[in-house]
mmCIF file of C-alpha atoms in Angstrom:
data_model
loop_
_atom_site.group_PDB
_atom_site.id
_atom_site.type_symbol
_atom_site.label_atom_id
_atom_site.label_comp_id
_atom_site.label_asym_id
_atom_site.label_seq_id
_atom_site.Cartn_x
_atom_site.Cartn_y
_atom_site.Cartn_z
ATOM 1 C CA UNK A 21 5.158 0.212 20.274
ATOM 2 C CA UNK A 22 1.370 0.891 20.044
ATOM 3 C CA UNK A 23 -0.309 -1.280 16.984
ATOM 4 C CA UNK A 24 -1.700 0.001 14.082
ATOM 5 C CA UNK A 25 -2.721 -3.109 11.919
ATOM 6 C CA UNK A 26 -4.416 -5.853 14.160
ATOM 7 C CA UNK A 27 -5.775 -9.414 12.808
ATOM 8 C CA UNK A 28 -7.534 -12.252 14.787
ATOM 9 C CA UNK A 29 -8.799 -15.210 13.362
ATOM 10 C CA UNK A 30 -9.348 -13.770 9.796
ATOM 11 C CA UNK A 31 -10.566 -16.669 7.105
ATOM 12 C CA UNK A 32 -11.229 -15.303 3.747
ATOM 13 C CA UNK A 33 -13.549 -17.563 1.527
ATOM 14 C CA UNK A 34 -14.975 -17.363 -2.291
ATOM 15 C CA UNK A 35 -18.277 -18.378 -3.786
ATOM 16 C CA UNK A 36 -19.559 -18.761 -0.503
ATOM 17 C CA UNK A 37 -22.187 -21.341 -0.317
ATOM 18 C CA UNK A 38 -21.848 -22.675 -3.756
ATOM 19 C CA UNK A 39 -19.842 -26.030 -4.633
ATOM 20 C CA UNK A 40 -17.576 -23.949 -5.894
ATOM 21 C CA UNK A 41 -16.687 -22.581 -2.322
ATOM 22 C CA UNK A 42 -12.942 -21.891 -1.790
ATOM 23 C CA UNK A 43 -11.499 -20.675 1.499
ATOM 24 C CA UNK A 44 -8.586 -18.765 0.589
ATOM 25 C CA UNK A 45 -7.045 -17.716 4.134
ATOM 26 C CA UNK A 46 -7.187 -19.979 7.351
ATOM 27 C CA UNK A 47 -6.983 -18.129 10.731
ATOM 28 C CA UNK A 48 -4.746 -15.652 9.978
ATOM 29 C CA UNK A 49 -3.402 -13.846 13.067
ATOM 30 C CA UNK A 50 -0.849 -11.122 13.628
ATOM 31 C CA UNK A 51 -0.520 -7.487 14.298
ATOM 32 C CA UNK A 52 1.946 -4.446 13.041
ATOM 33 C CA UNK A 53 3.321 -1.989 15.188
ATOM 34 C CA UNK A 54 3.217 1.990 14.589
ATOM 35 C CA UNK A 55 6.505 2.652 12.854
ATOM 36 C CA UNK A 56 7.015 -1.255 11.925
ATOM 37 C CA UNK A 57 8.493 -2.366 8.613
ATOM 38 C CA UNK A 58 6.850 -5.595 8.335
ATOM 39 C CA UNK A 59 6.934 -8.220 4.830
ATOM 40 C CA UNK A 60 4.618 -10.072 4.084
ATOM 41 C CA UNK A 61 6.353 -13.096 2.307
ATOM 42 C CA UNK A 62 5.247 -16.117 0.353
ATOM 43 C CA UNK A 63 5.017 -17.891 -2.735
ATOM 44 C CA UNK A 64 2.582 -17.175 -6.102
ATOM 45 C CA UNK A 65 -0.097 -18.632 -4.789
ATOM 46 C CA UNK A 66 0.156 -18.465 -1.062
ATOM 47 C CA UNK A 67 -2.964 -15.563 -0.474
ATOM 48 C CA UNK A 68 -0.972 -12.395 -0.422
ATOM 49 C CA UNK A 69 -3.058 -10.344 -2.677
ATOM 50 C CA UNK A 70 -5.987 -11.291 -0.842
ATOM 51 C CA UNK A 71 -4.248 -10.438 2.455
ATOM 52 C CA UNK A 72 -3.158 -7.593 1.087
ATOM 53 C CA UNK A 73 -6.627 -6.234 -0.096
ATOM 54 C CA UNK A 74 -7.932 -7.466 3.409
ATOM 55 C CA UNK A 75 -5.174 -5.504 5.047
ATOM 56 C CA UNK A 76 -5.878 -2.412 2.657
ATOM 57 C CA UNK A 77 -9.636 -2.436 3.184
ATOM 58 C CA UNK A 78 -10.145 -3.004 -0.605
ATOM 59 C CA UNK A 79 -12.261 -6.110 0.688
ATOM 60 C CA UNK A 80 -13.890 -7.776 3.766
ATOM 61 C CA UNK A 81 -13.124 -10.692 5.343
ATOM 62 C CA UNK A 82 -15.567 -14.034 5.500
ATOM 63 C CA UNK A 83 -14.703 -14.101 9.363
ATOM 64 C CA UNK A 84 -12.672 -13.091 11.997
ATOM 65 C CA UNK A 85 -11.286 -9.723 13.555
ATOM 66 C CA UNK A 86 -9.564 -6.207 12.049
ATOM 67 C CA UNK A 87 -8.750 -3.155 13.409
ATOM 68 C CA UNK A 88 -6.503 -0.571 11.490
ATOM 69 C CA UNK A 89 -5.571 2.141 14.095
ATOM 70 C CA UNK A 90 -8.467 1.276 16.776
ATOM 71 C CA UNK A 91 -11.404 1.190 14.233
ATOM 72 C CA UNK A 92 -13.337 -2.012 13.884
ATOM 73 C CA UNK A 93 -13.295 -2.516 10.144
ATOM 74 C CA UNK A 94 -15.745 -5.718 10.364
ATOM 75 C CA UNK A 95 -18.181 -2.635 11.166
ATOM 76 C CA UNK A 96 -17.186 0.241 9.286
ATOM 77 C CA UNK A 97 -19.587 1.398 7.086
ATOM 78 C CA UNK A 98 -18.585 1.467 2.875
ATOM 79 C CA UNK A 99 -18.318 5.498 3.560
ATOM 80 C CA UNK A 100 -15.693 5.473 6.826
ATOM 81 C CA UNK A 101 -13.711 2.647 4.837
ATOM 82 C CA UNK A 102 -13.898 4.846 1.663
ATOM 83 C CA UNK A 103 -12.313 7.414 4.311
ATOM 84 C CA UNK A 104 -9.889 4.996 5.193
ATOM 85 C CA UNK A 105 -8.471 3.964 2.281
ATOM 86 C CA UNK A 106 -8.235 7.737 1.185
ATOM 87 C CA UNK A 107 -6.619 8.707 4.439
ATOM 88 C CA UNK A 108 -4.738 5.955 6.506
ATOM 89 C CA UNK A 109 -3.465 4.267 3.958
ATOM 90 C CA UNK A 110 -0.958 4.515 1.102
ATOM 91 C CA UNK A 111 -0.942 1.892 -2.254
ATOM 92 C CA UNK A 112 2.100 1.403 -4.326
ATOM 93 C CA UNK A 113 1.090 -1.584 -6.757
ATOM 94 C CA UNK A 114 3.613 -3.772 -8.844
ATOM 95 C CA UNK A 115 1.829 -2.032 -12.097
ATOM 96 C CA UNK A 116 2.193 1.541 -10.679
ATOM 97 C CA UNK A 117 -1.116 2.486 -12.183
ATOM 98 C CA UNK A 118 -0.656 5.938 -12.630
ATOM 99 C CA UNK A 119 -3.406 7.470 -14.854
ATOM 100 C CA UNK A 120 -2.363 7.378 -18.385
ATOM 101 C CA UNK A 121 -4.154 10.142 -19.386
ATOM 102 C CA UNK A 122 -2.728 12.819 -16.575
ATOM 103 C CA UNK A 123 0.740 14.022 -16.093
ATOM 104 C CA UNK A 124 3.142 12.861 -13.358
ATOM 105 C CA UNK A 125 2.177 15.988 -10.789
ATOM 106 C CA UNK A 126 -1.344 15.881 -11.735
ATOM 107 C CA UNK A 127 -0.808 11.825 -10.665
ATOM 108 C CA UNK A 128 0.334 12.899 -7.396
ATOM 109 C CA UNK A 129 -2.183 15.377 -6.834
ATOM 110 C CA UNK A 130 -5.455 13.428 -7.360
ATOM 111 C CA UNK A 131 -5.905 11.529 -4.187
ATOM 112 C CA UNK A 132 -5.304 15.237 -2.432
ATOM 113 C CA UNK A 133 -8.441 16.152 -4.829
ATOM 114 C CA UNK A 134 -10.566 13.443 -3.567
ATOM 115 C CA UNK A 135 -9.495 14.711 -0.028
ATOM 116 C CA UNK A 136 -11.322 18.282 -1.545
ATOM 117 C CA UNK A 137 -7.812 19.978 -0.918
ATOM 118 C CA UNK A 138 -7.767 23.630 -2.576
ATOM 119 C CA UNK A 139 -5.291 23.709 -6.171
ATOM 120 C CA UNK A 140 -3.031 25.437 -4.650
ATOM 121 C CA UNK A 141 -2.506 23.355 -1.336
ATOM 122 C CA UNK A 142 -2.454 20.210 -3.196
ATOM 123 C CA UNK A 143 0.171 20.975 -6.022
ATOM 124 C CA UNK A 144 2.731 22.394 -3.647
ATOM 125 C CA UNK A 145 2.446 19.712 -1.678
ATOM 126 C CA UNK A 146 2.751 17.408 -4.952
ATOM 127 C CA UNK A 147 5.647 19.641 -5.751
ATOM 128 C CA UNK A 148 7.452 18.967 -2.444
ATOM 129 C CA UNK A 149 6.826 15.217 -2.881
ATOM 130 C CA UNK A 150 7.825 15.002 -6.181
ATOM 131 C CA UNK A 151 11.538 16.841 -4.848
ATOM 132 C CA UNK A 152 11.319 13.807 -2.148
ATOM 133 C CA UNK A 153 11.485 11.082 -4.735
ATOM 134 C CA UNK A 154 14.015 13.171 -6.637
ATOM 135 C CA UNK A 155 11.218 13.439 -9.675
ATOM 136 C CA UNK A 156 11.457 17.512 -10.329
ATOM 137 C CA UNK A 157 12.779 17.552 -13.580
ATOM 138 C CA UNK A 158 9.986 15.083 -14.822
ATOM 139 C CA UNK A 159 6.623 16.371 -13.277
ATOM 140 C CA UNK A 160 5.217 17.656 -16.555
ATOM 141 C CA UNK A 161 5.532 14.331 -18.388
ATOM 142 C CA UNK A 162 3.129 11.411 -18.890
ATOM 143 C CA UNK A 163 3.443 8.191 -17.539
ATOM 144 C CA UNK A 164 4.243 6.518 -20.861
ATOM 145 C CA UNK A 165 7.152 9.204 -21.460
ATOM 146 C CA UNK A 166 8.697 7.800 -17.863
ATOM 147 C CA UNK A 167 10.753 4.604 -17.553
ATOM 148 C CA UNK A 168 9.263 1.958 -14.796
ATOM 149 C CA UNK A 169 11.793 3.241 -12.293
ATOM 150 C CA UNK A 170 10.416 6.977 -12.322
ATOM 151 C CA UNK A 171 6.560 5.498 -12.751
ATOM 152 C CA UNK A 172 7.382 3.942 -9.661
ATOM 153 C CA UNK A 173 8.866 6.790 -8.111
ATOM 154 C CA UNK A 174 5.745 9.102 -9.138
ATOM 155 C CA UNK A 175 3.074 5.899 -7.719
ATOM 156 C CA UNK A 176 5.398 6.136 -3.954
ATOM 157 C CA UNK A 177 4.722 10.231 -4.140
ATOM 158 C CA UNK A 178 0.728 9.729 -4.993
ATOM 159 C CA UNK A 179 0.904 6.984 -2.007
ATOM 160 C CA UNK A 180 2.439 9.976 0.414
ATOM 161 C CA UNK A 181 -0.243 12.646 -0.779
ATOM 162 C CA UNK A 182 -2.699 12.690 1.771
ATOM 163 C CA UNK A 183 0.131 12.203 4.416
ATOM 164 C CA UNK A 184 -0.797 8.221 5.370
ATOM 165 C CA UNK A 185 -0.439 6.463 8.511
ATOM 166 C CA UNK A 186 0.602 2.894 6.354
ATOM 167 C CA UNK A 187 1.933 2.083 3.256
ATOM 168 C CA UNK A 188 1.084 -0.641 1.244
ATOM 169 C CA UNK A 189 3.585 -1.941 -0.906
ATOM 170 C CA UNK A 190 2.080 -4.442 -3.174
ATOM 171 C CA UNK A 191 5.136 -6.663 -5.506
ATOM 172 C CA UNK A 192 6.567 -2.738 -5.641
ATOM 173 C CA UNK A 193 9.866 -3.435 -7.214
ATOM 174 C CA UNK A 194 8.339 -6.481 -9.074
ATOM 175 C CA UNK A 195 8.184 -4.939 -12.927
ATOM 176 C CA UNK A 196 11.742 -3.216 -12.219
ATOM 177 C CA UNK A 197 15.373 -4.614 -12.509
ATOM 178 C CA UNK A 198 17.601 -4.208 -9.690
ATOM 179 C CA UNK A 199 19.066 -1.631 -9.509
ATOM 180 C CA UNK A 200 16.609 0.192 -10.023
ATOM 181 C CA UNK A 201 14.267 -2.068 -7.719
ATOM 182 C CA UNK A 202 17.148 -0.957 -4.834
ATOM 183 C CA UNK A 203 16.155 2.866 -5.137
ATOM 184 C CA UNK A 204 12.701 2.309 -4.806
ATOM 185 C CA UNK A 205 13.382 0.162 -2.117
ATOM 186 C CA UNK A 206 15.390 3.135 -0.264
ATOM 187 C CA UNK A 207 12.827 5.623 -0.844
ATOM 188 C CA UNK A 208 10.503 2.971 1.464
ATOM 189 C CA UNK A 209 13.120 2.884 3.695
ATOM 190 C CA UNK A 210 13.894 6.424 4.033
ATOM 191 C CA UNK A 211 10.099 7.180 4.817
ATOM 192 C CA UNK A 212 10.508 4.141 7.318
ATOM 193 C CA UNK A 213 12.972 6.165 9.391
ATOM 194 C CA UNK A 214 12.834 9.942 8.615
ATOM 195 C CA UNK A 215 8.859 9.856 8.365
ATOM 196 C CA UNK A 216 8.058 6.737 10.890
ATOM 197 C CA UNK A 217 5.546 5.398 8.342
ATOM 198 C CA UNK A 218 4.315 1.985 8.836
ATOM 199 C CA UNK A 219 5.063 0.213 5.264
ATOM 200 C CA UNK A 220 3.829 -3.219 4.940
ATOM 201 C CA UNK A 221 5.717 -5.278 2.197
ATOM 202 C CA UNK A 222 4.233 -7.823 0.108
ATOM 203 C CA UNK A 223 6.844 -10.273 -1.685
ATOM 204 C CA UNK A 224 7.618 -13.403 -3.349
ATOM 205 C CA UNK A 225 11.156 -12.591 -2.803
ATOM 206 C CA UNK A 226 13.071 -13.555 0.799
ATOM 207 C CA UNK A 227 16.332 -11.115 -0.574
ATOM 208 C CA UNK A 228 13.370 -7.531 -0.556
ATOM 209 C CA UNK A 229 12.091 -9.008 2.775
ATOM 210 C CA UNK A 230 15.243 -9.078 4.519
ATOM 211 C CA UNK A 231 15.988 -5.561 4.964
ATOM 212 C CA UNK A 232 12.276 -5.476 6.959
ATOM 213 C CA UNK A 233 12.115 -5.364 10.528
ATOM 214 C CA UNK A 234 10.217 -8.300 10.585
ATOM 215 C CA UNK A 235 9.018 -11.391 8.207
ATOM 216 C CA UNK A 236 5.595 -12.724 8.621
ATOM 217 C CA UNK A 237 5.829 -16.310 6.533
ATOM 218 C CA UNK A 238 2.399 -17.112 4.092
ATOM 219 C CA UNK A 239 1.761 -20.163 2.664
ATOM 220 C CA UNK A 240 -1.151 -22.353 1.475
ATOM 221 C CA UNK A 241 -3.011 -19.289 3.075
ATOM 222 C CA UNK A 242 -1.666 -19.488 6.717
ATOM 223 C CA UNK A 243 1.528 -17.933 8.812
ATOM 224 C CA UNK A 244 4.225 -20.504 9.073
ATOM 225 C CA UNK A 245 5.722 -20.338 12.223
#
């Protein structure tokens, strides 16, 4: 399994030089395979969401090594991560934040507009990813007229729209009960197997993890072995 994700030696510090100065991750290495289903697992408090916006080129790292499918993100430019984030890689946050003011397709078919897709490429495609999250009957409403089960559902079809390498799946079922936190959870899944998408899973909770292929441990900001 070639890998996709790779991390050496990454420290993460804020207010850097000021009294102030907190060092958030310590030497974090690991790597995730093309294909993997990896979570990311660890207490409030432990550095996930920094991880995560490390690992979803949302930020940089104070030191250390990252490449995300062969490119050197230490030295990407703001443009090629830009690129990056638009094209490798997938978000589905614990809020959803879908855009209040735009219908569920519309949702779906904004990253696809940022990619300068034509209209009609981009909503049949949002159409065909809206039938793969079982959403057809409900692509005309707004987010506020959708229970947090179907927000969800829409955010997991806006992650796919641009066809990603690696989703990034951030508290996803967090906001949602269980049962309806299980369906969401099969959709991830299902584009696990059928689609070989590499999802990395950030949790507090050990029971989500389990069904991953593998657990990577954080706490106080470092990988328990």
């Amino acid at each position: 399994m070639s890998e996709i994700i790779r991390l050496e030696s990454i420290v993460k510090s804020f207010n850097i030089g000021k009294p102030n100065e907190l060092e958030i991750l310590h030497d974090i290495s690991f790597s995730v395979g093309k294909g993997e289903f990896v979570a990311i697992v660890g207490p409030s408090g432990s550095g996930k969401s920094t991880l995560m916006n490390l690992i979803g080129v949302l930020d940089r790292p104070t030191s250390g090594k990252y490449y995300l499918d062969d490119i050197d993100i230490i030295r990407a430019s703001d443009n090629e991560l830009s690129a990056i984030r638009n094209k490798k890689i997938g978000f589905v946050f614990q809020t959803y934040n879908l855009i209040s003011r735009n219908n569920a397709i519309r949702n779906v078919e904004l990253p696809m507009l940022y990619a300068g897709m034509s209209y009609n490429e981009r909503h049949e495609r949002a159409m065909k990813l809206m039938e793969m999250v079982e959403m057809t009957d409900r692509v005309n409403h707004m987010p506020e007229e959708l229970s947090g089960g179907q927000q969800q559902r829409v955010a997991i079809a806006r992650a796919m729209a641009n066809d990603p390498s690696i989703i990034l799946a951030d508290e996803p079922t967090g906001a949602l009960d269980s049962k309806t936190g299980s369906v969401v959870m099969n959709l991830f899944h299902k584009l696990n197997k059928e689609q070989n998408k590499t999802i990395v899973l950030i949790t507090h909770s050990k029971e989500l993890a389990a069904g991953a292929d593998r657990i990577v441990p954080l706490i106080d900001g470092r990988i328990a072995s």
